[in-house]
């Protein structure tokens, strides 16, 4: 039975990957900065202990520049399979794909997952979750659409790539089953919860000011606004079939997710 390390084990996908592996009778080593077996990208002393006796790793791309060193150590430690959570948008925007290249050049079996924006960002990420709770979601996305994907679908694909044959050397673009504007998504949540939640379109400068008032640093705001520019410009309006390829079923619809919100 494989011994699997789950990085970002308390995050949106990591904790779902860990739960799914446990449901299969496996005992993953689940780590983050806050777990008893601590893992911190900035503290190399935490790497070797969590890699001991590990054969496969679920790697969350958190924008670290330490991935090459970690990957080299993982391979030297006996890891035989790496599954990287990246993002479809980075490829669409022509961004730096160093993380993907690092995994591809690791010398062991690898799989790369490229999802769209998560459904769960509306409830599990303060960027969107706080405005949803407050009843007004101000965004500079215009009428641009996104094929939101459920974090559980990402986790299910990751589990398959970590435990089953046939996924080595594959890159899977993952999306939900339909395109929605961000206003559509907010309306779905409002209907499902019976709450009054309003989507308010704003321009990029107004949104940048909003982020500043909420305490987000300028460098973070710059990245987020660029991502929303990409959506407003209709550059994310396509469906991907990675979930169907790996799991043999349709991905969960955003409406199913909205019904789970309390």
mmCIF file of C-alpha atoms in Angstrom:
data_model
loop_
_atom_site.group_PDB
_atom_site.id
_atom_site.type_symbol
_atom_site.label_atom_id
_atom_site.label_comp_id
_atom_site.label_asym_id
_atom_site.label_seq_id
_atom_site.Cartn_x
_atom_site.Cartn_y
_atom_site.Cartn_z
ATOM 1 C CA UNK A 1 0.000 0.000 0.000
ATOM 2 C CA UNK A 2 1.394 3.435 -0.894
ATOM 3 C CA UNK A 3 2.429 5.805 1.851
ATOM 4 C CA UNK A 4 1.169 9.207 0.783
ATOM 5 C CA UNK A 5 2.187 12.656 1.975
ATOM 6 C CA UNK A 6 -0.448 15.390 1.652
ATOM 7 C CA UNK A 7 1.001 18.908 1.696
ATOM 8 C CA UNK A 8 -1.388 21.732 2.522
ATOM 9 C CA UNK A 9 -3.336 19.117 4.446
ATOM 10 C CA UNK A 10 -5.615 21.620 6.177
ATOM 11 C CA UNK A 11 -6.496 23.503 2.979
ATOM 12 C CA UNK A 12 -9.517 23.344 0.682
ATOM 13 C CA UNK A 13 -8.292 20.408 -1.405
ATOM 14 C CA UNK A 14 -5.695 18.918 0.941
ATOM 15 C CA UNK A 15 -8.115 18.016 3.694
ATOM 16 C CA UNK A 16 -10.486 16.468 1.168
ATOM 17 C CA UNK A 17 -7.671 14.446 -0.378
ATOM 18 C CA UNK A 18 -6.695 13.226 3.085
ATOM 19 C CA UNK A 19 -10.271 12.263 3.944
ATOM 20 C CA UNK A 20 -10.708 10.390 0.677
ATOM 21 C CA UNK A 21 -7.497 8.452 1.161
ATOM 22 C CA UNK A 22 -8.599 7.464 4.657
ATOM 23 C CA UNK A 23 -11.925 6.286 3.219
ATOM 24 C CA UNK A 24 -9.895 3.898 1.054
ATOM 25 C CA UNK A 25 -8.186 2.456 4.114
ATOM 26 C CA UNK A 26 -4.945 4.366 3.627
ATOM 27 C CA UNK A 27 -3.138 6.353 6.291
ATOM 28 C CA UNK A 28 -1.819 9.512 4.641
ATOM 29 C CA UNK A 29 0.663 11.755 6.385
ATOM 30 C CA UNK A 30 -1.164 15.081 6.426
ATOM 31 C CA UNK A 31 0.957 18.148 7.042
ATOM 32 C CA UNK A 32 0.910 21.923 7.109
ATOM 33 C CA UNK A 33 2.449 24.652 9.233
ATOM 34 C CA UNK A 34 -0.140 23.967 11.952
ATOM 35 C CA UNK A 35 -0.131 20.139 12.125
ATOM 36 C CA UNK A 36 1.792 18.080 14.724
ATOM 37 C CA UNK A 37 4.079 16.821 11.923
ATOM 38 C CA UNK A 38 4.864 20.363 10.853
ATOM 39 C CA UNK A 39 5.758 21.271 7.282
ATOM 40 C CA UNK A 40 6.861 24.755 6.290
ATOM 41 C CA UNK A 41 8.220 25.697 2.882
ATOM 42 C CA UNK A 42 10.375 28.329 4.561
ATOM 43 C CA UNK A 43 11.914 25.881 7.054
ATOM 44 C CA UNK A 44 13.919 23.192 5.283
ATOM 45 C CA UNK A 45 14.435 21.356 8.569
ATOM 46 C CA UNK A 46 10.753 20.299 8.424
ATOM 47 C CA UNK A 47 11.055 18.591 5.024
ATOM 48 C CA UNK A 48 13.039 15.404 5.608
ATOM 49 C CA UNK A 49 11.005 14.169 8.608
ATOM 50 C CA UNK A 50 7.699 14.288 6.717
ATOM 51 C CA UNK A 51 9.231 12.611 3.634
ATOM 52 C CA UNK A 52 10.459 9.571 5.570
ATOM 53 C CA UNK A 53 9.036 6.315 4.082
ATOM 54 C CA UNK A 54 6.822 8.243 1.632
ATOM 55 C CA UNK A 55 6.169 6.912 -1.896
ATOM 56 C CA UNK A 56 3.793 9.594 -3.282
ATOM 57 C CA UNK A 57 3.224 13.290 -2.565
ATOM 58 C CA UNK A 58 0.285 15.617 -3.169
ATOM 59 C CA UNK A 59 1.943 18.975 -3.793
ATOM 60 C CA UNK A 60 0.006 22.235 -3.551
ATOM 61 C CA UNK A 61 1.596 25.056 -5.543
ATOM 62 C CA UNK A 62 1.585 27.893 -3.024
ATOM 63 C CA UNK A 63 3.827 30.155 -5.030
ATOM 64 C CA UNK A 64 6.938 28.955 -3.246
ATOM 65 C CA UNK A 65 10.352 29.234 -4.881
ATOM 66 C CA UNK A 66 11.570 26.244 -2.837
ATOM 67 C CA UNK A 67 9.822 23.582 -4.909
ATOM 68 C CA UNK A 68 12.966 22.551 -6.853
ATOM 69 C CA UNK A 69 14.891 21.857 -3.628
ATOM 70 C CA UNK A 70 11.952 20.043 -2.066
ATOM 71 C CA UNK A 71 11.409 17.930 -5.183
ATOM 72 C CA UNK A 72 15.077 16.935 -5.292
ATOM 73 C CA UNK A 73 14.955 15.883 -1.643
ATOM 74 C CA UNK A 74 11.685 14.003 -2.162
ATOM 75 C CA UNK A 75 13.141 11.951 -5.012
ATOM 76 C CA UNK A 76 16.314 11.236 -3.037
ATOM 77 C CA UNK A 77 14.110 10.117 -0.135
ATOM 78 C CA UNK A 78 12.393 7.491 -2.302
ATOM 79 C CA UNK A 79 9.278 9.266 -3.540
ATOM 80 C CA UNK A 80 8.094 7.659 -6.763
ATOM 81 C CA UNK A 81 5.043 9.750 -7.649
ATOM 82 C CA UNK A 82 4.260 13.480 -7.496
ATOM 83 C CA UNK A 83 0.825 15.022 -8.060
ATOM 84 C CA UNK A 84 0.910 18.805 -8.381
ATOM 85 C CA UNK A 85 -2.081 21.089 -7.857
ATOM 86 C CA UNK A 86 -1.461 24.023 -10.185
ATOM 87 C CA UNK A 87 -4.103 26.225 -11.904
ATOM 88 C CA UNK A 88 -5.540 26.405 -15.409
ATOM 89 C CA UNK A 89 -5.402 30.198 -15.390
ATOM 90 C CA UNK A 90 -1.601 30.337 -15.211
ATOM 91 C CA UNK A 91 -1.350 28.593 -18.574
ATOM 92 C CA UNK A 92 -4.094 30.804 -20.038
ATOM 93 C CA UNK A 93 -2.307 33.961 -18.882
ATOM 94 C CA UNK A 94 1.106 32.821 -20.068
ATOM 95 C CA UNK A 95 2.422 32.975 -16.520
ATOM 96 C CA UNK A 96 5.583 31.395 -15.150
ATOM 97 C CA UNK A 97 5.152 27.598 -15.176
ATOM 98 C CA UNK A 98 8.327 26.828 -13.229
ATOM 99 C CA UNK A 99 6.428 24.696 -10.714
ATOM 100 C CA UNK A 100 5.023 22.474 -13.450
ATOM 101 C CA UNK A 101 8.403 22.214 -15.146
ATOM 102 C CA UNK A 102 10.029 21.248 -11.859
ATOM 103 C CA UNK A 103 7.582 18.374 -11.391
ATOM 104 C CA UNK A 104 7.924 17.258 -15.025
ATOM 105 C CA UNK A 105 11.710 17.149 -14.742
ATOM 106 C CA UNK A 106 11.732 15.322 -11.395
ATOM 107 C CA UNK A 107 12.640 11.941 -12.899
ATOM 108 C CA UNK A 108 9.703 10.139 -11.240
ATOM 109 C CA UNK A 109 6.050 9.621 -12.209
ATOM 110 C CA UNK A 110 4.145 12.883 -12.164
ATOM 111 C CA UNK A 111 0.657 14.244 -12.765
ATOM 112 C CA UNK A 112 -0.363 17.906 -12.978
ATOM 113 C CA UNK A 113 -3.853 19.154 -12.105
ATOM 114 C CA UNK A 114 -4.992 22.497 -13.519
ATOM 115 C CA UNK A 115 -8.363 23.473 -12.034
ATOM 116 C CA UNK A 116 -10.431 26.600 -12.542
ATOM 117 C CA UNK A 117 -11.674 28.742 -9.634
ATOM 118 C CA UNK A 118 -13.072 26.619 -6.792
ATOM 119 C CA UNK A 119 -16.747 26.702 -5.789
ATOM 120 C CA UNK A 120 -15.570 26.674 -2.192
ATOM 121 C CA UNK A 121 -13.813 30.022 -2.563
ATOM 122 C CA UNK A 122 -17.221 31.565 -1.924
ATOM 123 C CA UNK A 123 -17.363 30.014 1.548
ATOM 124 C CA UNK A 124 -13.829 29.032 2.530
ATOM 125 C CA UNK A 125 -11.671 31.907 1.291
ATOM 126 C CA UNK A 126 -12.114 35.262 3.072
ATOM 127 C CA UNK A 127 -11.610 37.110 -0.226
ATOM 128 C CA UNK A 128 -15.094 36.010 -1.314
ATOM 129 C CA UNK A 129 -16.529 34.394 1.813
ATOM 130 C CA UNK A 130 -16.576 37.616 3.847
ATOM 131 C CA UNK A 131 -18.533 39.608 1.219
ATOM 132 C CA UNK A 132 -20.966 36.678 0.794
ATOM 133 C CA UNK A 133 -21.615 36.690 4.554
ATOM 134 C CA UNK A 134 -22.087 40.466 4.501
ATOM 135 C CA UNK A 135 -24.597 40.238 1.651
ATOM 136 C CA UNK A 136 -22.776 42.299 -0.980
ATOM 137 C CA UNK A 137 -20.163 40.915 -3.346
ATOM 138 C CA UNK A 138 -18.316 43.652 -5.227
ATOM 139 C CA UNK A 139 -16.137 42.363 -8.068
ATOM 140 C CA UNK A 140 -14.516 43.700 -11.263
ATOM 141 C CA UNK A 141 -15.417 40.603 -13.296
ATOM 142 C CA UNK A 142 -18.043 42.257 -15.500
ATOM 143 C CA UNK A 143 -20.036 39.681 -17.472
ATOM 144 C CA UNK A 144 -17.073 37.352 -17.840
ATOM 145 C CA UNK A 145 -17.811 33.698 -17.118
ATOM 146 C CA UNK A 146 -16.002 30.959 -15.223
ATOM 147 C CA UNK A 147 -16.463 27.171 -15.147
ATOM 148 C CA UNK A 148 -16.257 26.910 -11.351
ATOM 149 C CA UNK A 149 -15.138 23.499 -10.082
ATOM 150 C CA UNK A 150 -15.938 21.774 -6.817
ATOM 151 C CA UNK A 151 -12.978 21.157 -4.514
ATOM 152 C CA UNK A 152 -14.235 17.607 -3.941
ATOM 153 C CA UNK A 153 -13.887 16.855 -7.651
ATOM 154 C CA UNK A 154 -10.308 18.112 -7.554
ATOM 155 C CA UNK A 155 -9.641 15.907 -4.542
ATOM 156 C CA UNK A 156 -11.190 12.860 -6.212
ATOM 157 C CA UNK A 157 -8.979 13.355 -9.272
ATOM 158 C CA UNK A 158 -5.919 13.823 -7.067
ATOM 159 C CA UNK A 159 -6.686 10.625 -5.150
ATOM 160 C CA UNK A 160 -6.956 8.679 -8.396
ATOM 161 C CA UNK A 161 -3.645 10.112 -9.614
ATOM 162 C CA UNK A 162 -1.967 9.265 -6.298
ATOM 163 C CA UNK A 163 -3.235 5.696 -6.028
ATOM 164 C CA UNK A 164 -4.086 4.349 -9.482
ATOM 165 C CA UNK A 165 -2.023 3.529 -12.583
ATOM 166 C CA UNK A 166 -2.440 5.322 -15.884
ATOM 167 C CA UNK A 167 -1.947 8.944 -14.826
ATOM 168 C CA UNK A 168 1.825 9.310 -15.078
ATOM 169 C CA UNK A 169 2.905 12.104 -17.404
ATOM 170 C CA UNK A 170 -0.627 13.516 -17.694
ATOM 171 C CA UNK A 171 -1.817 17.113 -17.339
ATOM 172 C CA UNK A 172 -5.502 17.419 -16.534
ATOM 173 C CA UNK A 173 -7.416 20.653 -17.025
ATOM 174 C CA UNK A 174 -10.320 20.515 -14.561
ATOM 175 C CA UNK A 175 -13.541 22.529 -14.660
ATOM 176 C CA UNK A 176 -17.160 22.331 -13.655
ATOM 177 C CA UNK A 177 -19.909 21.394 -16.120
ATOM 178 C CA UNK A 178 -21.133 24.882 -17.077
ATOM 179 C CA UNK A 179 -20.087 28.505 -17.392
ATOM 180 C CA UNK A 180 -21.470 31.100 -14.992
ATOM 181 C CA UNK A 181 -20.897 34.805 -14.577
ATOM 182 C CA UNK A 182 -19.874 35.763 -11.076
ATOM 183 C CA UNK A 183 -23.254 37.401 -10.684
ATOM 184 C CA UNK A 184 -24.873 34.081 -11.644
ATOM 185 C CA UNK A 185 -22.833 32.330 -8.960
ATOM 186 C CA UNK A 186 -23.850 34.829 -6.296
ATOM 187 C CA UNK A 187 -27.507 34.469 -7.343
ATOM 188 C CA UNK A 188 -27.246 30.667 -7.046
ATOM 189 C CA UNK A 189 -25.968 31.033 -3.487
ATOM 190 C CA UNK A 190 -28.691 33.538 -2.617
ATOM 191 C CA UNK A 191 -31.453 31.252 -3.904
ATOM 192 C CA UNK A 192 -30.061 28.169 -2.187
ATOM 193 C CA UNK A 193 -29.638 29.900 1.173
ATOM 194 C CA UNK A 194 -32.718 32.117 1.064
ATOM 195 C CA UNK A 195 -30.554 35.100 1.906
ATOM 196 C CA UNK A 196 -30.320 38.460 0.190
ATOM 197 C CA UNK A 197 -26.872 38.535 -1.408
ATOM 198 C CA UNK A 198 -26.182 41.102 -4.114
ATOM 199 C CA UNK A 199 -23.519 41.087 -6.791
ATOM 200 C CA UNK A 200 -22.221 44.593 -7.507
ATOM 201 C CA UNK A 201 -19.995 45.107 -10.566
ATOM 202 C CA UNK A 202 -17.166 47.589 -9.984
ATOM 203 C CA UNK A 203 -14.162 48.710 -11.995
ATOM 204 C CA UNK A 204 -10.655 47.478 -11.256
ATOM 205 C CA UNK A 205 -9.568 50.646 -9.407
ATOM 206 C CA UNK A 206 -12.594 50.564 -7.122
ATOM 207 C CA UNK A 207 -11.891 46.920 -6.354
ATOM 208 C CA UNK A 208 -8.223 47.624 -5.706
ATOM 209 C CA UNK A 209 -9.337 50.303 -3.234
ATOM 210 C CA UNK A 210 -11.742 47.819 -1.632
ATOM 211 C CA UNK A 211 -8.923 45.331 -1.099
ATOM 212 C CA UNK A 212 -6.733 48.019 0.416
ATOM 213 C CA UNK A 213 -9.490 48.997 2.838
ATOM 214 C CA UNK A 214 -9.862 45.329 3.812
ATOM 215 C CA UNK A 215 -6.177 45.176 4.683
ATOM 216 C CA UNK A 216 -4.831 43.199 1.733
ATOM 217 C CA UNK A 217 -1.261 44.170 0.750
ATOM 218 C CA UNK A 218 -0.720 45.886 -2.627
ATOM 219 C CA UNK A 219 1.216 42.953 -4.132
ATOM 220 C CA UNK A 220 -1.655 40.560 -3.352
ATOM 221 C CA UNK A 221 -4.219 42.990 -4.734
ATOM 222 C CA UNK A 222 -2.211 43.290 -7.955
ATOM 223 C CA UNK A 223 -2.337 39.524 -8.534
ATOM 224 C CA UNK A 224 -6.047 39.224 -7.728
ATOM 225 C CA UNK A 225 -7.014 42.138 -9.954
ATOM 226 C CA UNK A 226 -5.001 40.617 -12.819
ATOM 227 C CA UNK A 227 -6.906 37.335 -12.367
ATOM 228 C CA UNK A 228 -10.209 39.178 -12.460
ATOM 229 C CA UNK A 229 -9.062 41.122 -15.557
ATOM 230 C CA UNK A 230 -8.587 37.742 -17.212
ATOM 231 C CA UNK A 231 -12.178 36.803 -16.409
ATOM 232 C CA UNK A 232 -13.668 40.180 -17.352
ATOM 233 C CA UNK A 233 -11.941 39.879 -20.735
ATOM 234 C CA UNK A 234 -13.753 36.539 -21.341
ATOM 235 C CA UNK A 235 -10.487 34.605 -21.486
ATOM 236 C CA UNK A 236 -11.600 31.845 -19.133
ATOM 237 C CA UNK A 237 -14.811 30.883 -20.889
ATOM 238 C CA UNK A 238 -14.239 27.243 -21.748
ATOM 239 C CA UNK A 239 -15.054 23.882 -20.251
ATOM 240 C CA UNK A 240 -12.425 21.226 -19.582
ATOM 241 C CA UNK A 241 -12.935 17.459 -19.440
ATOM 242 C CA UNK A 242 -10.252 16.382 -16.960
ATOM 243 C CA UNK A 243 -12.793 15.195 -14.385
ATOM 244 C CA UNK A 244 -14.532 13.071 -16.995
ATOM 245 C CA UNK A 245 -11.215 11.622 -18.222
ATOM 246 C CA UNK A 246 -10.085 10.540 -14.772
ATOM 247 C CA UNK A 247 -13.317 9.709 -12.949
ATOM 248 C CA UNK A 248 -15.605 8.677 -15.795
ATOM 249 C CA UNK A 249 -18.395 10.974 -14.601
ATOM 250 C CA UNK A 250 -19.543 14.564 -14.918
ATOM 251 C CA UNK A 251 -18.191 17.103 -12.424
ATOM 252 C CA UNK A 252 -20.493 18.439 -9.711
ATOM 253 C CA UNK A 253 -22.601 21.432 -10.666
ATOM 254 C CA UNK A 254 -22.293 24.741 -8.814
ATOM 255 C CA UNK A 255 -25.945 24.409 -7.795
ATOM 256 C CA UNK A 256 -25.154 21.239 -5.843
ATOM 257 C CA UNK A 257 -22.472 23.120 -3.959
ATOM 258 C CA UNK A 258 -24.760 26.081 -3.230
ATOM 259 C CA UNK A 259 -27.291 23.746 -1.597
ATOM 260 C CA UNK A 260 -24.659 22.701 0.958
ATOM 261 C CA UNK A 261 -24.112 26.245 2.242
ATOM 262 C CA UNK A 262 -25.537 26.962 5.678
#
